[in-house]
C-alpha cells in the first residue's frame, strides 16, 4: 500500500475551510468566482472545482447553477483519516492493538485460498528483504502482510480503518528502525506462526499470536 499524498484539490478545500471558520467567507456569502479562486490559491480550474465538490459533499457549500457558490455551514465533520493523521503514534498503536487480534481471528474464519496466497507472498517477501537488509522495502512488505490479513477478515470497515492506521505504522518503522532489519529477521518466525494459524483456521491462536506481535513491535 502506497502512502497517499494530498491532492491540490484537498489542499484548496482545507484552506477554504480555514477561511470559512475564520469568517473570511461568512455563512450566506457567495464565494469569489472561479478565476479569482484560481488566482488566490495558485491552482487550475479543475482543482478549484474538485475542492468545491469536496466541500459541497461535506455540506459546507451550496452550489446554485448560474448564480454562484454559497457558504452554508461552518460545521465540518472531520473524516476518520484526518483524525488519525492528527493522532499521536501512541494512539495509533493503541488502535492497532485493539484491532489486530480481532482481525486475525476473523481472517482465520473467512480467509480464501486467494487470500492465503497473497499473505504468503508478502510473508516470503518480508523474509527475503529482511535477509538482504533492504529496510524500506522490508517494512513495506511487513505492512502489506498485515493488510492482506485485514483484507481477508470479512469486515470492510475494519479493513479500511486498518489500512489508514498502517500508513502511520510504516512512518514509525522508518523513523525508529534506522534502516535496520534485524528485528524483522527475529520476528519472521512469529509472523509465520500467525500465517499458519490463519491457514489452519485456528482463530483462537491467530488472535493470541497477533496480539503478541503487536506487543513486541510496541
Short mmCIF file of C-alpha atoms in Angstrom, two decimals:
data_model
loop_
_atom_site.label_atom_id
_atom_site.label_comp_id
_atom_site.label_asym_id
_atom_site.label_seq_id
_atom_site.Cartn_x
_atom_site.Cartn_y
_atom_site.Cartn_z
CA UNK A 1 0.00 0.00 0.00
CA UNK A 2 1.49 3.34 -1.02
CA UNK A 3 1.28 6.35 1.25
CA UNK A 4 -1.38 8.65 -0.12
CA UNK A 5 -0.44 12.31 -0.61
CA UNK A 6 -2.96 15.15 -0.57
CA UNK A 7 -4.15 16.36 -3.94
CA UNK A 8 -4.16 20.06 -4.81
CA UNK A 9 -7.95 19.98 -4.56
CA UNK A 10 -7.80 18.62 -1.00
CA UNK A 11 -5.31 21.33 -0.02
CA UNK A 12 -7.54 24.02 -1.52
CA UNK A 13 -10.57 22.54 0.28
CA UNK A 14 -8.69 22.70 3.60
CA UNK A 15 -7.70 26.33 3.01
CA UNK A 16 -11.27 27.22 2.06
CA UNK A 17 -12.49 25.59 5.29
CA UNK A 18 -9.97 27.67 7.26
CA UNK A 19 -11.30 30.79 5.54
CA UNK A 20 -14.90 29.82 6.35
CA UNK A 21 -14.11 29.07 10.01
CA UNK A 22 -12.22 32.40 10.32
CA UNK A 23 -15.14 34.30 8.70
CA UNK A 24 -13.06 35.22 5.68
CA UNK A 25 -16.00 33.66 3.81
CA UNK A 26 -19.05 34.24 6.08
CA UNK A 27 -22.10 31.96 6.10
CA UNK A 28 -24.61 33.06 3.47
CA UNK A 29 -22.00 34.86 1.40
CA UNK A 30 -21.03 33.90 -2.14
CA UNK A 31 -17.51 32.60 -2.79
CA UNK A 32 -15.33 34.51 -5.27
CA UNK A 33 -15.74 33.36 -8.86
CA UNK A 34 -13.52 30.56 -10.21
CA UNK A 35 -10.85 32.79 -11.89
CA UNK A 36 -10.40 34.70 -8.61
CA UNK A 37 -10.12 31.49 -6.58
CA UNK A 38 -7.58 30.17 -9.10
CA UNK A 39 -5.51 33.31 -8.56
CA UNK A 40 -5.88 33.23 -4.73
CA UNK A 41 -4.82 29.59 -4.40
CA UNK A 42 -2.49 29.34 -7.37
CA UNK A 43 -4.14 26.28 -8.90
CA UNK A 44 -6.04 25.38 -12.04
CA UNK A 45 -9.78 25.37 -12.67
CA UNK A 46 -10.13 21.59 -12.18
CA UNK A 47 -8.59 21.76 -8.67
CA UNK A 48 -10.96 24.59 -7.69
CA UNK A 49 -13.98 22.66 -8.98
CA UNK A 50 -12.90 19.48 -7.19
CA UNK A 51 -12.34 21.41 -3.93
CA UNK A 52 -15.82 22.91 -4.17
CA UNK A 53 -17.24 19.46 -4.84
CA UNK A 54 -15.48 18.12 -1.70
CA UNK A 55 -17.00 20.90 0.43
CA UNK A 56 -20.40 20.53 -1.22
CA UNK A 57 -20.41 16.84 -0.21
CA UNK A 58 -19.44 17.85 3.34
CA UNK A 59 -22.40 20.24 3.47
CA UNK A 60 -20.23 23.33 3.78
CA UNK A 61 -21.03 24.86 0.40
CA UNK A 62 -24.18 25.14 -1.72
CA UNK A 63 -23.87 25.43 -5.49
CA UNK A 64 -26.63 27.35 -7.27
CA UNK A 65 -26.46 26.90 -11.02
CA UNK A 66 -25.98 30.21 -12.82
CA UNK A 67 -25.83 32.16 -9.55
CA UNK A 68 -22.73 31.02 -7.68
CA UNK A 69 -21.37 29.00 -4.77
CA UNK A 70 -22.51 29.97 -1.27
CA UNK A 71 -21.20 29.18 2.20
CA UNK A 72 -23.88 27.27 4.12
CA UNK A 73 -22.13 25.91 7.22
CA UNK A 74 -19.01 26.02 9.41
CA UNK A 75 -19.64 22.55 10.79
CA UNK A 76 -17.10 20.39 9.02
CA UNK A 77 -17.14 16.75 10.06
CA UNK A 78 -13.54 15.55 10.19
CA UNK A 79 -13.02 12.29 8.36
CA UNK A 80 -11.65 9.33 10.26
CA UNK A 81 -8.50 9.50 8.16
CA UNK A 82 -7.96 13.16 9.11
CA UNK A 83 -8.40 12.36 12.80
CA UNK A 84 -5.91 9.51 12.58
CA UNK A 85 -3.50 11.79 10.68
CA UNK A 86 -3.60 14.18 13.66
CA UNK A 87 -3.27 11.44 16.28
CA UNK A 88 -0.10 10.70 18.24
CA UNK A 89 1.68 7.50 17.20
CA UNK A 90 0.96 6.07 20.68
CA UNK A 91 -2.76 6.43 19.99
CA UNK A 92 -2.36 4.75 16.61
CA UNK A 93 -0.55 1.81 18.21
CA UNK A 94 -3.35 1.55 20.76
CA UNK A 95 -5.93 1.33 17.97
CA UNK A 96 -3.84 -1.31 16.22
CA UNK A 97 -3.52 -3.23 19.49
CA UNK A 98 -7.30 -3.41 19.72
CA UNK A 99 -7.76 -4.30 16.04
CA UNK A 100 -5.03 -6.84 15.31
CA UNK A 101 -6.23 -9.79 17.33
CA UNK A 102 -9.85 -9.32 16.22
CA UNK A 103 -8.83 -9.07 12.57
CA UNK A 104 -6.56 -12.12 12.75
CA UNK A 105 -9.31 -14.19 14.41
CA UNK A 106 -11.82 -13.18 11.72
CA UNK A 107 -9.29 -13.78 8.92
CA UNK A 108 -8.78 -17.35 10.18
CA UNK A 109 -12.50 -17.94 9.71
CA UNK A 110 -13.15 -16.02 6.50
CA UNK A 111 -9.90 -16.31 4.50
CA UNK A 112 -9.97 -17.74 0.98
CA UNK A 113 -7.23 -19.61 -0.85
CA UNK A 114 -6.55 -16.41 -2.80
CA UNK A 115 -6.16 -14.51 0.49
CA UNK A 116 -3.65 -17.10 1.71
CA UNK A 117 -1.59 -16.78 -1.48
CA UNK A 118 -1.35 -13.03 -1.02
CA UNK A 119 -0.38 -13.36 2.67
CA UNK A 120 2.28 -15.96 1.84
CA UNK A 121 3.70 -13.81 -0.95
CA UNK A 122 4.20 -10.85 1.42
CA UNK A 123 5.44 -13.11 4.24
CA UNK A 124 8.12 -14.62 1.97
CA UNK A 125 9.00 -11.21 0.57
CA UNK A 126 9.35 -9.86 4.12
CA UNK A 127 11.85 -12.62 4.92
CA UNK A 128 13.84 -12.14 1.71
CA UNK A 129 14.10 -8.36 2.09
CA UNK A 130 14.99 -8.60 5.78
CA UNK A 131 17.79 -11.05 4.88
CA UNK A 132 19.09 -8.63 2.25
CA UNK A 133 18.77 -5.71 4.69
CA UNK A 134 16.59 -3.80 2.23
CA UNK A 135 15.00 -1.90 5.06
CA UNK A 136 12.32 0.31 3.49
CA UNK A 137 11.13 -2.46 1.19
CA UNK A 138 11.07 -4.88 4.14
CA UNK A 139 8.96 -2.51 6.25
CA UNK A 140 6.51 -2.15 3.35
CA UNK A 141 6.32 -5.95 2.89
CA UNK A 142 5.58 -6.32 6.61
CA UNK A 143 2.79 -3.73 6.41
CA UNK A 144 1.40 -5.39 3.28
CA UNK A 145 1.39 -8.78 5.02
CA UNK A 146 -0.76 -7.38 7.83
CA UNK A 147 -3.01 -5.53 5.40
CA UNK A 148 -3.55 -8.76 3.46
CA UNK A 149 -4.80 -10.32 6.71
CA UNK A 150 -7.17 -7.37 7.21
CA UNK A 151 -8.42 -7.79 3.64
CA UNK A 152 -9.28 -11.41 4.47
CA UNK A 153 -11.19 -10.62 7.67
CA UNK A 154 -14.61 -10.24 6.03
CA UNK A 155 -15.34 -6.80 7.52
CA UNK A 156 -14.90 -3.89 5.11
CA UNK A 157 -14.91 -1.23 7.85
CA UNK A 158 -12.22 -2.98 9.91
CA UNK A 159 -10.16 -3.36 6.74
CA UNK A 160 -10.36 0.36 5.89
CA UNK A 161 -9.53 1.52 9.42
CA UNK A 162 -6.58 -0.87 9.45
CA UNK A 163 -5.29 0.45 6.13
CA UNK A 164 -5.42 4.04 7.39
CA UNK A 165 -3.52 3.23 10.59
CA UNK A 166 -0.94 1.24 8.60
CA UNK A 167 0.37 4.41 6.94
CA UNK A 168 1.39 5.69 10.35
CA UNK A 169 2.95 2.41 11.42
CA UNK A 170 5.08 2.49 8.27
CA UNK A 171 6.28 6.00 9.09
CA UNK A 172 7.04 4.85 12.63
CA UNK A 173 9.15 1.96 11.29
CA UNK A 174 11.08 4.33 9.05
CA UNK A 175 11.94 6.64 11.94
CA UNK A 176 12.54 4.07 14.70
CA UNK A 177 14.38 1.19 12.99
CA UNK A 178 17.14 3.29 11.43
CA UNK A 179 17.19 1.36 8.16
CA UNK A 180 17.86 -1.85 10.04
CA UNK A 181 16.04 -5.16 9.56
CA UNK A 182 17.43 -7.21 12.48
CA UNK A 183 14.17 -7.17 14.45
CA UNK A 184 12.29 -8.25 11.31
CA UNK A 185 14.57 -11.27 10.92
CA UNK A 186 13.93 -12.21 14.55
CA UNK A 187 10.15 -11.78 14.23
CA UNK A 188 9.84 -13.77 10.98
CA UNK A 189 9.02 -16.96 12.89
CA UNK A 190 6.14 -15.45 14.87
CA UNK A 191 4.74 -13.98 11.65
CA UNK A 192 4.98 -17.42 10.06
CA UNK A 193 3.15 -18.85 13.07
CA UNK A 194 0.39 -16.28 12.54
CA UNK A 195 0.09 -17.23 8.89
CA UNK A 196 -0.13 -20.93 9.75
CA UNK A 197 -2.89 -20.32 12.29
CA UNK A 198 -4.90 -18.43 9.68
CA UNK A 199 -4.22 -21.15 7.12
CA UNK A 200 -5.40 -23.79 9.64
CA UNK A 201 -8.49 -21.73 10.54
CA UNK A 202 -7.30 -21.60 14.15
CA UNK A 203 -8.92 -18.29 15.13
CA UNK A 204 -8.09 -18.50 18.84
CA UNK A 205 -4.34 -18.89 18.32
CA UNK A 206 -4.35 -16.43 15.42
CA UNK A 207 -5.75 -13.78 17.79
CA UNK A 208 -3.23 -14.67 20.51
CA UNK A 209 -0.21 -14.52 18.18
CA UNK A 210 -1.40 -11.32 16.52
CA UNK A 211 -1.54 -9.69 19.96
CA UNK A 212 1.96 -10.95 20.76
CA UNK A 213 3.26 -9.38 17.55
CA UNK A 214 1.69 -6.01 18.42
CA UNK A 215 3.12 -6.14 21.94
CA UNK A 216 6.62 -6.96 20.63
CA UNK A 217 6.53 -4.25 17.97
CA UNK A 218 5.34 -1.72 20.51
#
